[in-house]
Amino acid sequence: MKKILLILLVLFVASSCTKLDEMNEDTKNPSKVPSETLFTNAQRELADQLASINVNTNVFKLFAQYITETTYTDEANYDVVNRTIPDNAWRTLYKDVLMDLKESARVMDTEPAPILDSDKKNFANRKAVVDILRVYTYARLLAMFGNIPYTEALDINNVNPKYDDAASVYKSLFASLDADIATLTAGAGEGSFTGGADIIYNGDDAKWLMFANGLKLKMAIQTSDMSPLDAADLNKAIQDAAMGVFTSSADNALFNYLGATPNTNPLYLDLVASGRHDFVATNTMVDIMLAKNDTIRLDMYYTKVADTVASEAFKGGPYGYNNTYSDYSHINSTLEDPTFPCVLMDYTEIQFYLAEAAVKGLGGINGPSAFYDAAVTSSFEYWGSDAATAAAYILADAPYVDINSIGEQAWIAYYNRGFFGWTTWRRIDVPTLNDPPNNYIGLGKFPTRYIYPINEQTLNKANRSAAAAAIGGDFQDTKLFWDIK
Amino acid sequence: MRKTILFTAFLFFLGLQVINAQAKVVKGKITSTEDNKGVPGATVIVKGTTIGTISGSNGEYEISFDEKYKTLVFSFMGMETVEVDVSGKTTANVSMTPKVTEIEGAVITAYGISREKKSLGYATQEISGEEVNTVKSDNFVNSLSGKVSGVQVKANSNMGGSTNIIIRGSTSLTGNNQAMFVIDGVPVDNSNTNSSTQRQGGSGYDYGNAASDINPEDIESINVLKGAAATALYGSRAANGVIIITTKKGGKQIRDGKNAIGITLGISGTMGFIDKSTFPKYQTSYGGGYGPYYSAGADGHPGLSYTDVNGDGTKDWLVPTTEDASYGEAFDESLMVYQWDAFVPEHPNYGKATPWKNPENGPITFFENATTLKNSIAFYGGGDHNSFRVSYTNTYQTGIMPNSELKRNNLSFNGSQDLTDNITVSASAAYVNTDVTGRNSTGYSNNILSSYRQWWQTNVDVQDLKDMYDETGRNVTWNMSNPTGGNTNPEYWDNFYWDRYENVETDFRDRITGNAVINWKITDWMSILGRASVDYYNTVQEERLAVGSIARRFGISRLDVGSGYSRYNRTFRENNYDAIANFNHRFSDDLNITGLLGVNIRRNYLNTIYSSTNGGLVVPELYSLSNSINPVLAPLETEETVGVNGYFGQVSLGYKNTYYLEATLRRDKSSTLPDGNNVYYYPSVSGNVIFSELVEVDWMSFGKVRVNYAEVGNDAPFASINDVYSKPSPFGSTPLFSVPSTKNNIDLRPERTKSIEAGIEMKFLKNRVGFDFAWYKTNTIDQILPVAVSTATGYSTKYVNSGEIQNSGFELALLATIMKGDKFQWDLIVNWSRNRNEVISLYDGVDNLQLGSFQGGITINATVGQPYGTIQGSDFVYDENNNRKIQDTNMARPGYYMMSASNDQVIGNINPDWNAGITNRFSYGQWGLSFLIDWQQGGDIFSLDHWYGDGTGLYEFTAEANDLGNPQRDPIVGSPGSYASNSGGILQEGVLPNGEENFIRINGDRYTAYGWARNPNARYIYDASYIKLREVVLSYKLKMKKDSKSFIQGATFSFVGSNLWILYKNLPDADPEAGLSSGNLQGFQSGVMPSTRNFGININLNF
């Protein structure tokens, strides 16, 4: 009896043990994935960051004063601390975009090596495309923050990456772009990502080549007042790039969203799905557009509200004040379509850059007014109008005069691209923005950069402090090196 | 595994003693000299053999043995051992005398090993089952508050919510710090499944902690093992202290001279009423709005909109219904205003303006009285060789929220049977089913309480909203988007009755715990115990969002959606297999050795799946995944298998019942650590001296000093070694993968807690007064941290072994019988403890580890050089005299406080300075009265409720008079330095940059004066101290005649009260204990539930 019991006990215990080394395995998540899935995710995260209107992630439509808030006006008054907005942008761009791009390139090297010549070119093209998006993302970070981690970034073995001087990062990015352009030129026609992995251009390497040139032009123009390149290099860069940029809106770099959550344009989530009524048009934008009789685009941008004089009118709420939603114009329903595309780069923008190059006599480009006209026309067309209407508008209300014309029209055209509007304003300094009543930075001051993430204050203290000192203080109104006015 | 077999085989060949046939029978009764009553459970041993028996419930025994033996040895814990010569006798009645010095009994230690308390070199503290089951609570852990020194319990006020229980401070920076629960040797899971969003104040529900399944009615006693030396045998899961629960067992019941079955019946009912000191006191003079700017230019009432509502061509006054704040127009009954009800066709006020006044029914009328009914029945009995107990408890509870209830059924069985003279088998099983409907939401968003405490219009009558919901069945809200524009949909807040009756969460948990034990006494000095145990449960949590509700973050995507359904299924299983050989050998009268060798095999399995509809529900009120508008996203799945193989041993030496020395060692091999680096040893050594045996003094009845050192550990979380990719929802048909936020680490080692403890225990005046004092220091090193890193690294966190946290503290338990008469007795029990912790280091170059981040810019952190759990946020700017600085007229926002430039200022610390529980027990004959005062001193809490609620002008003080005696919401008259005597506005206390006392008024008529808009977080940090009258019990024990024929054997009637009175607190309008969830993130309140004062009646009958 006792022996039986004992034997049973031993057997029972022995049979019930799984081996330890068979455990602790994550059976639900992969340790290996195809390289292109990481690239697609990076594209998507980047597009979401650009398109969003969420007060936690992207407040540039407020900074550009296209819209203002109704009840909770902290962000319109430039409080970016309460919601740690810079942290969120920084995290998305580094962790969700740049890291996935880096990993995508790394995984490519572990996948079976291409054998055919055309496959080799395709492989090289894919790497170039990944790199172009990387440059685009870094350029966005540079324009948000100034000096940023670059040479030591994206390395988990170094948890205190140093911040690099913004100008030197630009230089490095220019060099990378040149290499990517060379690769794509050499591998022309062999495509890049296939199978729908490239949401933006579906693997069209010719389009990516144009995009790379446009990006080079954009970076060159953005920093043109205090270029990191010497005069000759800057001229050459602009000249080279200008040869290969978009030739029409058909070349636009768009991220096309889908109709169903969670793959809709983030605007749809914040404006429609949330059921909230947080934003109204600003008087800054509406008044300037009304003064210019820009009713065609006004009608695309905003809704009309009841008015005592006319039955309906465009009305913008005073920027940064508490505004009653029903009293002012709202964001137009065009922008509320879940599939409304996010613009990464467009023909309008390119034409404005070329116009600016011409004004500044850069890259051997002449005749700003033609580029200016093309830009405004392109904007009208983008918003559903036509060339004739645009021509009439230019002639009557917005003829080219000087760089301020470019600044103002670019600012109007970039309505759905707050960051671009705000960046243009930082460089060209038109129009005059309105001072919000509870300005967090101080009355009469405007943000010219994001402060460094609150997280960096605690997690990367010494490097952040050094960077803060190097750029002239980690303040919202510190001007970045190229923003000399 | 091979080692296990070898070990068992070794035991098998030790040789077995065979008992010969017996010839002689001796019977008798064992009584106590103290009261002449029978002594049940006394051991009777035939001297020179291992033959023995145990006396029955009335003290009678019967034993048979070979005639050649002549002496019986009678022993009982706490009594002097008696030897009786029985040669030639068949009856031997014995009376036993209580020992004077032996005042400490047996306690259950790690792995269910029963030990004599005085031989232990570490602190333990027992409480009886009665202490945790007299006052009925939905979570028995709540009942431990104030009863054990060194144990910090923080109950929160959510119905069925989780309770935080920490023993001797938090030792792990980011791991689990909750005490471990073990019932009859079975570790019982105490997980909290609350989402990390919920824990950080986002929307969600508090699903409670799994230890709440434990049925207090089944508890015989609880022993708390506090320090590492006490728990060291548990090795890699020993760091947090262990609550050892022993359940009630059956035994022979004699009624009318016959063996019978005992029955205990318990009936109880409890009512809970809101403690008004834990709910806002609203101002009653102003209504909805944010300030005087809705009708600029119009006459008179700037807090109201001025627009033609009824279409008659004249403008009317209208409440800004979108504004969820109360900085609106002053109430004036002669002022007729269109309010929300004017836009509800079913409402009597439809189309009408109504007087502008403070409503009759404020938010407090929303709540109902809580009720708890608890009935239990237990059957128990047994014979000479067996025992059993079967019990059933039914709990039915309704919460203070409308439509909330919790039902629980506990069914348990335990029994034992002697198979032979020296083999006993026993088994126990418990089934628990908990079924909850309508838990309250927690946190900031979509939580009714966050509206009542932060975002509310004081002109709204709550009962009016109830009537409208009842009548229309629609989501008729006070917070209409644009009523004059025809949009009466909610802007931010649903009708709260709609929310309670339509957006109903439900959850249930079915759980089985049990064990099977075989105990084999091989020789008189050695026995083997084999035990297999299981804890298994399945839980389902379903959340619903009805069509017509305001959109909110919901489901897997956490995107805003107007309706939806989600379900979360979780299956948990833990198996433990233990084989333990116990040795007990007395070498001489002076030297005693006990020891054990054991093996423990533990296997944990966890499987969860979470799925939700996507984009809303097609058919309203159909809560099913297939009713999704867009295709359902891939569910989130997890499957975790974790195992530990442990070998352990213990040797204890006792010399002259005076000197004790003990050493333990455990070797663990854990599956969560990397191969080749996964075997660890955990040693402990302890010693104690009963110095009362050495010095004989009259006044001291007992004295003991103890000291110990131990190292225990904590292995890595599941799957934190190898990297995997995360899988976002595909973009249409395009698959996505992403590098996860956390970088895993192939080089992880277990955390290690090194602990040193010393203590002294003394009793005086014939045991009438005694104390137990302990000092300890634990250092937990090599912490396994997902340390936050700069996201410029491409990750947000990285697993490392780094960091050290130190806890040190004192504990004092004091017991005194203050008065003792024939009938009257007054006992006093005081438990006091103080823990100080300090984060000594974190990670290379990192001096702050963010544990959680909350709305309002608040973070909870581990900061080097600070206690664990600093609250960080924005602070005031102080001058050298510690005055708060105020901005002058040359600066932005003159008259407002200057604020720190960054949000990383340490503005609070969540740890209390000390905790105390004071129990007074009075007995007079059959009457008993006891009350427990529970005291927490110190600790800080950030109140998001005041951060926003002060800013929206809800609270009484925002409408009080200013320093000039004028309403603070009146306009400012005059300018700095020359204000008129009728000026309104507020003068903030502080100094201007030039050192002058502030003389610049700020507007008191809008949302900027208080709260979030213009104030540093530090203004809303409160001291979390409290003194509570935690429990009051008045009982009457019906005394039965010594006639065992009586049907009823005993009865107790009691009136109980819990949380009756918060005698002292500094946090206004809320209970300092209220919170979001158990876990490491404490010190933050948002939309917390009010507490209830509970009154109940218990009837206990024994048959």
Short mmCIF file of N, CA, C and O in Angstrom, two decimals, chain A residues 160-245:
data_model
loop_
_atom_site.label_atom_id
_atom_site.label_comp_id
_atom_site.label_asym_id
_atom_site.label_seq_id
_atom_site.Cartn_x
_atom_site.Cartn_y
_atom_site.Cartn_z
N ASN A 160 22.11 57.49 -23.77
CA ASN A 160 22.24 58.94 -23.66
C ASN A 160 22.85 59.52 -24.93
O ASN A 160 23.98 60.00 -24.94
N PRO A 161 22.10 59.45 -26.01
CA PRO A 161 22.66 59.94 -27.28
C PRO A 161 22.89 61.44 -27.23
O PRO A 161 22.05 62.19 -26.72
N LYS A 162 24.03 61.85 -27.74
CA LYS A 162 24.31 63.29 -27.77
C LYS A 162 23.51 63.95 -28.89
O LYS A 162 23.07 63.29 -29.84
N TYR A 163 23.30 65.23 -28.74
CA TYR A 163 22.59 66.00 -29.77
C TYR A 163 23.62 66.56 -30.74
O TYR A 163 24.66 67.06 -30.32
N ASP A 164 23.30 66.45 -32.02
CA ASP A 164 24.22 66.99 -33.01
C ASP A 164 23.78 68.39 -33.44
O ASP A 164 22.59 68.71 -33.41
N ASP A 165 24.74 69.14 -33.85
CA ASP A 165 24.47 70.48 -34.36
C ASP A 165 23.57 70.36 -35.59
O ASP A 165 23.84 69.56 -36.51
N ALA A 166 22.49 71.12 -35.61
CA ALA A 166 21.49 70.98 -36.67
C ALA A 166 22.11 71.16 -38.05
O ALA A 166 21.81 70.41 -38.99
N ALA A 167 23.00 72.15 -38.19
CA ALA A 167 23.59 72.42 -39.51
C ALA A 167 24.38 71.21 -40.00
O ALA A 167 24.31 70.84 -41.18
N SER A 168 25.10 70.58 -39.09
CA SER A 168 25.90 69.43 -39.52
C SER A 168 25.00 68.26 -39.90
O SER A 168 25.31 67.49 -40.80
N VAL A 169 23.84 68.14 -39.19
CA VAL A 169 22.91 67.07 -39.57
C VAL A 169 22.35 67.34 -40.96
O VAL A 169 22.26 66.43 -41.80
N TYR A 170 22.02 68.60 -41.22
CA TYR A 170 21.53 68.93 -42.57
C TYR A 170 22.55 68.52 -43.63
O TYR A 170 22.22 67.93 -44.65
N LYS A 171 23.79 68.83 -43.36
CA LYS A 171 24.85 68.49 -44.33
C LYS A 171 24.87 67.01 -44.61
O LYS A 171 24.94 66.56 -45.75
N SER A 172 24.80 66.25 -43.53
CA SER A 172 24.83 64.80 -43.66
C SER A 172 23.60 64.31 -44.44
O SER A 172 23.70 63.40 -45.27
N LEU A 173 22.45 64.95 -44.17
CA LEU A 173 21.23 64.54 -44.88
C LEU A 173 21.34 64.85 -46.38
O LEU A 173 20.91 64.07 -47.23
N PHE A 174 21.92 66.03 -46.67
CA PHE A 174 22.12 66.35 -48.09
C PHE A 174 22.97 65.28 -48.77
O PHE A 174 22.66 64.83 -49.87
N ALA A 175 24.02 64.85 -48.08
CA ALA A 175 24.92 63.85 -48.65
C ALA A 175 24.16 62.53 -48.87
O ALA A 175 24.29 61.88 -49.91
N SER A 176 23.36 62.15 -47.88
CA SER A 176 22.58 60.92 -48.01
C SER A 176 21.65 60.99 -49.20
O SER A 176 21.52 60.05 -49.99
N LEU A 177 20.97 62.14 -49.33
CA LEU A 177 20.03 62.31 -50.44
C LEU A 177 20.75 62.19 -51.78
O LEU A 177 20.25 61.56 -52.71
N ASP A 178 21.94 62.79 -51.87
CA ASP A 178 22.69 62.69 -53.12
C ASP A 178 22.98 61.24 -53.46
O ASP A 178 22.85 60.82 -54.61
N ALA A 179 23.35 60.48 -52.45
CA ALA A 179 23.64 59.06 -52.69
C ALA A 179 22.37 58.33 -53.14
O ALA A 179 22.41 57.51 -54.06
N ASP A 180 21.24 58.65 -52.47
CA ASP A 180 19.98 57.99 -52.83
C ASP A 180 19.57 58.34 -54.25
O ASP A 180 19.08 57.49 -55.01
N ILE A 181 19.77 59.61 -54.59
CA ILE A 181 19.42 60.06 -55.94
C ILE A 181 20.28 59.31 -56.96
O ILE A 181 19.77 58.83 -57.98
N ALA A 182 21.55 59.15 -56.64
CA ALA A 182 22.45 58.42 -57.55
C ALA A 182 21.99 56.98 -57.71
O ALA A 182 21.94 56.43 -58.82
N THR A 183 21.62 56.36 -56.60
CA THR A 183 21.18 54.96 -56.64
C THR A 183 19.93 54.82 -57.51
O THR A 183 19.84 53.94 -58.36
N LEU A 184 18.97 55.70 -57.25
CA LEU A 184 17.71 55.59 -57.98
C LEU A 184 17.90 55.89 -59.47
O LEU A 184 17.27 55.28 -60.33
N THR A 185 18.82 56.81 -59.76
CA THR A 185 19.10 57.11 -61.15
C THR A 185 19.70 55.89 -61.84
O THR A 185 19.29 55.51 -62.92
N ALA A 186 20.64 55.26 -61.14
CA ALA A 186 21.31 54.09 -61.71
C ALA A 186 20.35 52.92 -61.87
O ALA A 186 20.45 52.15 -62.82
N GLY A 187 19.42 52.82 -60.95
CA GLY A 187 18.51 51.66 -60.98
C GLY A 187 17.17 51.99 -61.58
O GLY A 187 16.19 51.29 -61.31
N ALA A 188 17.13 53.05 -62.38
CA ALA A 188 15.85 53.53 -62.90
C ALA A 188 15.09 52.42 -63.60
O ALA A 188 15.67 51.65 -64.35
N GLY A 189 13.80 52.38 -63.33
CA GLY A 189 12.94 51.45 -64.05
C GLY A 189 12.83 50.08 -63.40
O GLY A 189 12.02 49.27 -63.81
N GLU A 190 13.63 49.82 -62.41
CA GLU A 190 13.57 48.50 -61.77
C GLU A 190 12.64 48.47 -60.56
O GLU A 190 12.51 47.46 -59.90
N GLY A 191 12.04 49.62 -60.26
CA GLY A 191 11.06 49.66 -59.16
C GLY A 191 11.70 49.50 -57.79
O GLY A 191 12.92 49.42 -57.66
N SER A 192 10.87 49.51 -56.79
CA SER A 192 11.37 49.27 -55.44
C SER A 192 10.42 48.30 -54.72
O SER A 192 10.33 47.14 -55.12
N PHE A 193 9.71 48.78 -53.72
CA PHE A 193 8.83 47.87 -52.96
C PHE A 193 7.66 47.41 -53.83
O PHE A 193 7.09 48.20 -54.58
N THR A 194 7.32 46.15 -53.67
CA THR A 194 6.19 45.61 -54.43
C THR A 194 5.11 45.14 -53.47
O THR A 194 5.26 45.20 -52.26
N GLY A 195 4.04 44.69 -54.06
CA GLY A 195 2.99 44.06 -53.27
C GLY A 195 2.23 45.00 -52.37
O GLY A 195 1.72 44.61 -51.35
N GLY A 196 2.19 46.27 -52.77
CA GLY A 196 1.38 47.22 -51.99
C GLY A 196 2.06 47.71 -50.73
O GLY A 196 1.47 48.43 -49.95
N ALA A 197 3.34 47.33 -50.52
CA ALA A 197 4.02 47.74 -49.29
C ALA A 197 4.31 49.23 -49.28
O ALA A 197 4.40 49.84 -48.22
N ASP A 198 4.44 49.80 -50.47
CA ASP A 198 4.71 51.24 -50.57
C ASP A 198 3.38 51.95 -50.82
O ASP A 198 2.89 52.01 -51.95
N ILE A 199 2.77 52.44 -49.74
CA ILE A 199 1.45 53.05 -49.86
C ILE A 199 1.54 54.35 -50.65
O ILE A 199 0.61 54.74 -51.35
N ILE A 200 2.68 55.01 -50.59
CA ILE A 200 2.79 56.34 -51.20
C ILE A 200 2.92 56.25 -52.72
O ILE A 200 2.16 56.87 -53.45
N TYR A 201 3.88 55.48 -53.20
CA TYR A 201 4.12 55.45 -54.65
C TYR A 201 4.03 54.06 -55.24
O TYR A 201 4.35 53.87 -56.42
N ASN A 202 3.64 53.09 -54.47
CA ASN A 202 3.52 51.72 -54.95
C ASN A 202 4.77 51.27 -55.72
O ASN A 202 4.68 50.66 -56.79
N GLY A 203 5.92 51.62 -55.19
CA GLY A 203 7.17 51.11 -55.76
C GLY A 203 7.65 51.82 -57.01
O GLY A 203 8.57 51.34 -57.68
N ASP A 204 7.05 52.95 -57.34
CA ASP A 204 7.47 53.69 -58.55
C ASP A 204 8.77 54.45 -58.26
O ASP A 204 8.76 55.51 -57.64
N ASP A 205 9.90 53.93 -58.76
CA ASP A 205 11.18 54.55 -58.37
C ASP A 205 11.37 55.91 -59.03
O ASP A 205 12.09 56.77 -58.52
N ALA A 206 10.72 56.14 -60.18
CA ALA A 206 10.83 57.45 -60.82
C ALA A 206 10.21 58.53 -59.92
O ALA A 206 10.74 59.63 -59.77
N LYS A 207 9.07 58.17 -59.31
CA LYS A 207 8.41 59.12 -58.42
C LYS A 207 9.26 59.37 -57.18
O LYS A 207 9.38 60.50 -56.69
N TRP A 208 9.86 58.31 -56.68
CA TRP A 208 10.72 58.48 -55.50
C TRP A 208 11.92 59.36 -55.80
O TRP A 208 12.38 60.12 -54.96
N LEU A 209 12.39 59.25 -57.06
CA LEU A 209 13.52 60.10 -57.46
C LEU A 209 13.10 61.57 -57.45
O LEU A 209 13.81 62.44 -56.93
N MET A 210 11.90 61.84 -57.95
CA MET A 210 11.39 63.21 -57.91
C MET A 210 11.20 63.68 -56.47
O MET A 210 11.50 64.82 -56.12
N PHE A 211 10.70 62.76 -55.66
CA PHE A 211 10.48 63.08 -54.26
C PHE A 211 11.81 63.46 -53.59
O PHE A 211 11.91 64.43 -52.84
N ALA A 212 12.85 62.68 -53.89
CA ALA A 212 14.16 62.94 -53.30
C ALA A 212 14.68 64.31 -53.72
O ALA A 212 15.24 65.07 -52.91
N ASN A 213 14.50 64.63 -54.99
CA ASN A 213 14.93 65.95 -55.47
C ASN A 213 14.14 67.06 -54.80
O ASN A 213 14.68 68.10 -54.41
N GLY A 214 12.82 66.82 -54.67
CA GLY A 214 11.97 67.81 -54.02
C GLY A 214 12.39 68.02 -52.58
O GLY A 214 12.41 69.16 -52.06
N LEU A 215 12.73 66.94 -51.93
CA LEU A 215 13.14 67.02 -50.53
C LEU A 215 14.43 67.82 -50.40
O LEU A 215 14.60 68.63 -49.48
N LYS A 216 15.32 67.58 -51.34
CA LYS A 216 16.59 68.31 -51.34
C LYS A 216 16.34 69.81 -51.53
O LYS A 216 16.89 70.65 -50.81
N LEU A 217 15.44 70.10 -52.45
CA LEU A 217 15.08 71.50 -52.71
C LEU A 217 14.46 72.13 -51.46
O LEU A 217 14.81 73.22 -51.04
N LYS A 218 13.55 71.37 -50.85
CA LYS A 218 12.85 71.87 -49.68
C LYS A 218 13.84 72.17 -48.55
O LYS A 218 13.79 73.24 -47.91
N MET A 219 14.76 71.24 -48.30
CA MET A 219 15.75 71.46 -47.23
C MET A 219 16.65 72.64 -47.55
O MET A 219 17.01 73.42 -46.66
N ALA A 220 17.00 72.74 -48.80
CA ALA A 220 17.89 73.83 -49.20
C ALA A 220 17.21 75.19 -49.03
O ALA A 220 17.80 76.14 -48.50
N ILE A 221 15.94 75.25 -49.45
CA ILE A 221 15.21 76.52 -49.34
C ILE A 221 14.94 76.85 -47.88
O ILE A 221 15.08 78.00 -47.44
N GLN A 222 14.55 75.82 -47.14
CA GLN A 222 14.20 76.08 -45.74
C GLN A 222 15.36 76.70 -44.98
O GLN A 222 15.16 77.53 -44.10
N THR A 223 16.58 76.26 -45.30
CA THR A 223 17.75 76.76 -44.58
C THR A 223 18.48 77.84 -45.36
O THR A 223 19.61 78.19 -45.04
N SER A 224 17.84 78.36 -46.43
CA SER A 224 18.57 79.21 -47.37
C SER A 224 19.07 80.52 -46.76
O SER A 224 20.04 81.09 -47.22
N ASP A 225 18.42 80.99 -45.71
CA ASP A 225 18.86 82.26 -45.13
C ASP A 225 20.16 82.12 -44.34
O ASP A 225 20.81 83.11 -44.00
N MET A 226 20.49 80.90 -43.95
CA MET A 226 21.73 80.66 -43.21
C MET A 226 22.12 79.22 -43.50
O MET A 226 22.06 78.35 -42.65
N SER A 227 22.48 79.01 -44.78
CA SER A 227 22.60 77.62 -45.21
C SER A 227 23.78 76.90 -44.58
O SER A 227 24.85 77.48 -44.40
N PRO A 228 23.58 75.64 -44.22
CA PRO A 228 24.70 74.83 -43.74
C PRO A 228 25.69 74.52 -44.87
O PRO A 228 26.82 74.13 -44.61
N LEU A 229 25.21 74.69 -46.10
CA LEU A 229 26.11 74.46 -47.23
C LEU A 229 26.78 75.79 -47.59
O LEU A 229 26.21 76.85 -47.35
N ASP A 230 27.96 75.70 -48.19
CA ASP A 230 28.53 76.96 -48.64
C ASP A 230 27.81 77.39 -49.92
O ASP A 230 27.05 76.62 -50.52
N ALA A 231 28.01 78.64 -50.32
CA ALA A 231 27.19 79.25 -51.37
C ALA A 231 27.18 78.40 -52.64
O ALA A 231 26.12 78.17 -53.24
N ALA A 232 28.34 77.91 -53.03
CA ALA A 232 28.42 77.16 -54.28
C ALA A 232 27.62 75.87 -54.17
O ALA A 232 26.85 75.51 -55.06
N ASP A 233 27.80 75.16 -53.04
CA ASP A 233 27.09 73.89 -52.85
C ASP A 233 25.59 74.10 -52.80
O ASP A 233 24.82 73.29 -53.33
N LEU A 234 25.20 75.19 -52.15
CA LEU A 234 23.78 75.47 -52.06
C LEU A 234 23.20 75.69 -53.45
O LEU A 234 22.16 75.14 -53.81
N ASN A 235 23.89 76.51 -54.22
CA ASN A 235 23.43 76.77 -55.58
C ASN A 235 23.34 75.50 -56.39
O ASN A 235 22.36 75.25 -57.09
N LYS A 236 24.36 74.69 -56.26
CA LYS A 236 24.38 73.46 -57.04
C LYS A 236 23.25 72.54 -56.59
O LYS A 236 22.55 71.92 -57.42
N ALA A 237 23.08 72.46 -55.29
CA ALA A 237 22.04 71.59 -54.76
C ALA A 237 20.68 72.00 -55.32
O ALA A 237 19.91 71.15 -55.78
N ILE A 238 20.41 73.29 -55.31
CA ILE A 238 19.11 73.76 -55.77
C ILE A 238 18.98 73.56 -57.27
O ILE A 238 17.96 73.08 -57.77
N GLN A 239 20.07 73.86 -57.94
CA GLN A 239 20.06 73.70 -59.40
C GLN A 239 19.81 72.25 -59.79
O GLN A 239 18.96 71.96 -60.63
N ASP A 240 20.55 71.35 -59.15
CA ASP A 240 20.39 69.92 -59.45
C ASP A 240 18.99 69.45 -59.14
O ASP A 240 18.35 68.77 -59.94
N ALA A 241 18.56 69.82 -57.94
CA ALA A 241 17.27 69.33 -57.49
C ALA A 241 16.16 69.81 -58.40
O ALA A 241 15.26 69.05 -58.77
N ALA A 242 16.26 71.08 -58.77
CA ALA A 242 15.19 71.70 -59.56
C ALA A 242 14.97 70.97 -60.87
O ALA A 242 13.88 71.00 -61.44
N MET A 243 16.00 70.30 -61.34
CA MET A 243 15.90 69.58 -62.61
C MET A 243 14.98 68.35 -62.47
O MET A 243 14.42 67.90 -63.46
N GLY A 244 14.88 67.85 -61.24
CA GLY A 244 14.21 66.54 -61.12
C GLY A 244 12.98 66.53 -60.27
O GLY A 244 12.55 65.47 -59.80
N VAL A 245 12.41 67.70 -60.00
CA VAL A 245 11.26 67.74 -59.08
C VAL A 245 9.95 67.41 -59.79
O VAL A 245 9.93 67.18 -61.00
#
